[in-house]
Amino acid sequence: MINEKALFCKINNPQDAADKESPIAKKHVPVIEVPQVVNAGEYFDAKIKVGEVEHVSENEHFIQWIEFYIGNVYLGRYDFAPVMTKPEVTVSLKLSHSGLDSTLRAISRCNLHGLWEGATQIKSK
Ligand SMILES: [Fe+2]
């Protein structure tokens, strides 16, 4: 059972959450779609959406923002207002170095349920 107040005390990360299959995790963990292998120095599209199951976008309950990183390197952020936006973005990114495995991380914030992290590996050649 998830203690909802405790959600605000940390970044909720599906890697260490026993509850990753829980309904609340499925609505909040960012899902990232990228090519498995990309060419270093060339832009590729990364699609980031919040939740395997669509999160609501209502005045009382909504996703406030998504930030994204390669490892711990900050790349960007999108802010959302409720009702008229869907917390889903496609952004063009490029990796500078070849032969590296890079982790693309996305962190979202729900006004009621706190911070949630999703991640995926990208290989560059
Ligand atoms: Fe939420």
mmCIF file of C-alpha atoms and ligand atoms in Angstrom:
data_model
loop_
_atom_site.group_PDB
_atom_site.id
_atom_site.type_symbol
_atom_site.label_atom_id
_atom_site.label_comp_id
_atom_site.label_asym_id
_atom_site.label_seq_id
_atom_site.Cartn_x
_atom_site.Cartn_y
_atom_site.Cartn_z
ATOM 1 C CA MET A 1 0.000 0.000 0.000
ATOM 2 C CA ILE A 2 1.403 3.368 -1.011
ATOM 3 C CA ASN A 3 1.477 6.176 1.544
ATOM 4 C CA GLU A 4 0.553 9.182 -0.593
ATOM 5 C CA LYS A 5 2.259 11.728 1.707
ATOM 6 C CA ALA A 6 5.526 9.822 1.397
ATOM 7 C CA LEU A 7 5.419 10.264 -2.386
ATOM 8 C CA PHE A 8 6.573 13.872 -1.871
ATOM 9 C CA CYS A 9 9.664 12.887 0.125
ATOM 10 C CA LYS A 10 11.636 11.452 -2.804
ATOM 11 C CA ILE A 11 11.759 10.874 -6.533
ATOM 12 C CA ASN A 12 9.557 7.851 -7.075
ATOM 13 C CA ASN A 13 11.656 5.595 -9.227
ATOM 14 C CA PRO A 14 10.245 2.436 -10.744
ATOM 15 C CA GLN A 15 13.624 0.691 -10.477
ATOM 16 C CA ASP A 16 13.467 0.582 -6.708
ATOM 17 C CA ALA A 17 9.715 0.603 -6.212
ATOM 18 C CA ALA A 18 8.104 -2.650 -5.292
ATOM 19 C CA ASP A 19 4.920 -1.009 -6.452
ATOM 20 C CA LYS A 20 5.892 -0.358 -10.066
ATOM 21 C CA GLU A 21 2.894 -2.325 -11.266
ATOM 22 C CA SER A 22 0.592 -0.321 -9.021
ATOM 23 C CA PRO A 23 -2.108 1.833 -10.626
ATOM 24 C CA ILE A 24 -0.490 5.008 -9.244
ATOM 25 C CA ALA A 25 2.898 4.148 -10.763
ATOM 26 C CA LYS A 26 1.317 3.293 -14.108
ATOM 27 C CA LYS A 27 -0.247 6.756 -14.239
ATOM 28 C CA HIS A 28 2.889 8.688 -13.243
ATOM 29 C CA VAL A 29 6.125 7.033 -14.358
ATOM 30 C CA PRO A 30 7.270 8.806 -17.540
ATOM 31 C CA VAL A 31 7.417 6.547 -20.582
ATOM 32 C CA ILE A 32 10.207 7.342 -23.044
ATOM 33 C CA GLU A 33 10.305 6.186 -26.659
ATOM 34 C CA VAL A 34 13.608 6.529 -28.529
ATOM 35 C CA PRO A 35 15.453 4.580 -31.226
ATOM 36 C CA GLN A 36 17.538 1.779 -29.645
ATOM 37 C CA VAL A 37 20.645 2.936 -31.510
ATOM 38 C CA VAL A 38 21.303 6.474 -32.701
ATOM 39 C CA ASN A 39 24.109 8.084 -34.695
ATOM 40 C CA ALA A 40 26.328 10.332 -32.582
ATOM 41 C CA GLY A 41 26.023 13.940 -33.669
ATOM 42 C CA GLU A 42 22.638 13.450 -35.383
ATOM 43 C CA TYR A 43 19.320 14.511 -33.977
ATOM 44 C CA PHE A 44 16.736 11.893 -33.121
ATOM 45 C CA ASP A 45 13.242 12.190 -31.692
ATOM 46 C CA ALA A 46 12.544 11.300 -28.087
ATOM 47 C CA LYS A 47 8.883 11.039 -27.147
ATOM 48 C CA ILE A 48 8.089 11.391 -23.458
ATOM 49 C CA LYS A 49 4.620 10.839 -22.066
ATOM 50 C CA VAL A 50 3.465 10.567 -18.497
ATOM 51 C CA GLY A 51 2.212 7.161 -17.591
ATOM 52 C CA GLU A 52 1.509 3.915 -19.352
ATOM 53 C CA VAL A 53 -2.045 4.791 -18.395
ATOM 54 C CA GLU A 54 -3.005 8.383 -19.268
ATOM 55 C CA HIS A 55 -2.894 10.780 -16.327
ATOM 56 C CA VAL A 56 -5.804 13.187 -15.860
ATOM 57 C CA SER A 57 -5.397 16.891 -16.711
ATOM 58 C CA GLU A 58 -7.839 18.703 -14.421
ATOM 59 C CA ASN A 59 -7.533 21.924 -12.424
ATOM 60 C CA GLU A 60 -7.351 19.946 -9.178
ATOM 61 C CA HIS A 61 -5.007 17.216 -10.417
ATOM 62 C CA PHE A 62 -2.491 17.482 -13.225
ATOM 63 C CA ILE A 63 1.090 17.012 -14.355
ATOM 64 C CA GLN A 64 2.892 20.303 -13.730
ATOM 65 C CA TRP A 65 6.119 19.650 -15.642
ATOM 66 C CA ILE A 66 8.491 17.177 -17.220
ATOM 67 C CA GLU A 67 12.271 17.568 -17.111
ATOM 68 C CA PHE A 68 14.693 15.373 -18.972
ATOM 69 C CA TYR A 69 18.365 14.508 -18.588
ATOM 70 C CA ILE A 70 21.118 12.385 -20.065
ATOM 71 C CA GLY A 71 22.471 10.786 -16.926
ATOM 72 C CA ASN A 72 22.555 13.753 -14.551
ATOM 73 C CA VAL A 73 23.026 16.347 -17.302
ATOM 74 C CA TYR A 74 19.989 18.603 -17.588
ATOM 75 C CA LEU A 75 18.599 18.944 -21.127
ATOM 76 C CA GLY A 76 15.241 20.648 -20.836
ATOM 77 C CA ARG A 77 11.854 21.125 -19.264
ATOM 78 C CA TYR A 78 8.244 21.551 -20.320
ATOM 79 C CA ASP A 79 5.623 23.163 -18.075
ATOM 80 C CA PHE A 80 1.937 22.366 -18.424
ATOM 81 C CA ALA A 81 -1.269 24.085 -17.464
ATOM 82 C CA PRO A 82 -4.194 21.795 -16.675
ATOM 83 C CA VAL A 83 -7.215 20.961 -18.792
ATOM 84 C CA MET A 84 -5.975 22.149 -22.195
ATOM 85 C CA THR A 85 -2.660 20.294 -22.258
ATOM 86 C CA LYS A 86 -1.634 16.667 -22.321
ATOM 87 C CA PRO A 87 1.679 15.893 -20.636
ATOM 88 C CA GLU A 88 3.307 14.441 -23.707
ATOM 89 C CA VAL A 89 6.197 15.903 -25.713
ATOM 90 C CA THR A 90 8.495 14.966 -28.558
ATOM 91 C CA VAL A 91 11.881 16.612 -28.443
ATOM 92 C CA SER A 92 14.882 16.427 -30.780
ATOM 93 C CA LEU A 93 18.080 15.379 -29.058
ATOM 94 C CA LYS A 94 21.561 14.371 -30.120
ATOM 95 C CA LEU A 95 24.363 12.580 -28.345
ATOM 96 C CA SER A 96 27.833 14.002 -28.849
ATOM 97 C CA HIS A 97 29.876 10.858 -28.313
ATOM 98 C CA SER A 98 29.777 7.517 -30.072
ATOM 99 C CA GLY A 99 30.148 4.111 -28.477
ATOM 100 C CA LEU A 100 28.535 5.071 -25.216
ATOM 101 C CA ASP A 101 25.454 3.778 -23.507
ATOM 102 C CA SER A 102 23.523 6.763 -22.275
ATOM 103 C CA THR A 103 20.580 6.845 -19.933
ATOM 104 C CA LEU A 104 17.811 9.232 -20.894
ATOM 105 C CA ARG A 105 15.885 10.110 -17.739
ATOM 106 C CA ALA A 106 12.602 11.971 -17.452
ATOM 107 C CA ILE A 107 11.144 13.325 -14.216
ATOM 108 C CA SER A 108 7.558 14.478 -13.978
ATOM 109 C CA ARG A 109 5.729 16.234 -11.159
ATOM 110 C CA CYS A 110 2.088 15.662 -10.330
ATOM 111 C CA ASN A 111 0.545 18.285 -8.046
ATOM 112 C CA LEU A 112 -1.040 15.548 -5.919
ATOM 113 C CA HIS A 113 1.407 12.662 -6.245
ATOM 114 C CA GLY A 114 4.883 14.176 -6.396
ATOM 115 C CA LEU A 115 7.946 13.358 -8.481
ATOM 116 C CA TRP A 116 8.251 10.316 -10.729
ATOM 117 C CA GLU A 117 11.184 9.127 -12.785
ATOM 118 C CA GLY A 118 11.365 6.992 -15.901
ATOM 119 C CA ALA A 119 14.493 6.057 -17.817
ATOM 120 C CA THR A 120 15.678 4.265 -20.930
ATOM 121 C CA GLN A 121 19.033 3.322 -22.406
ATOM 122 C CA ILE A 122 20.253 4.768 -25.707
ATOM 123 C CA LYS A 123 23.233 3.439 -27.637
ATOM 124 C CA SER A 124 25.129 5.756 -29.944
ATOM 125 C CA LYS A 125 27.377 4.632 -32.792
HETATM 126 FE FE FE B 1 -1.353 12.293 -10.107
#
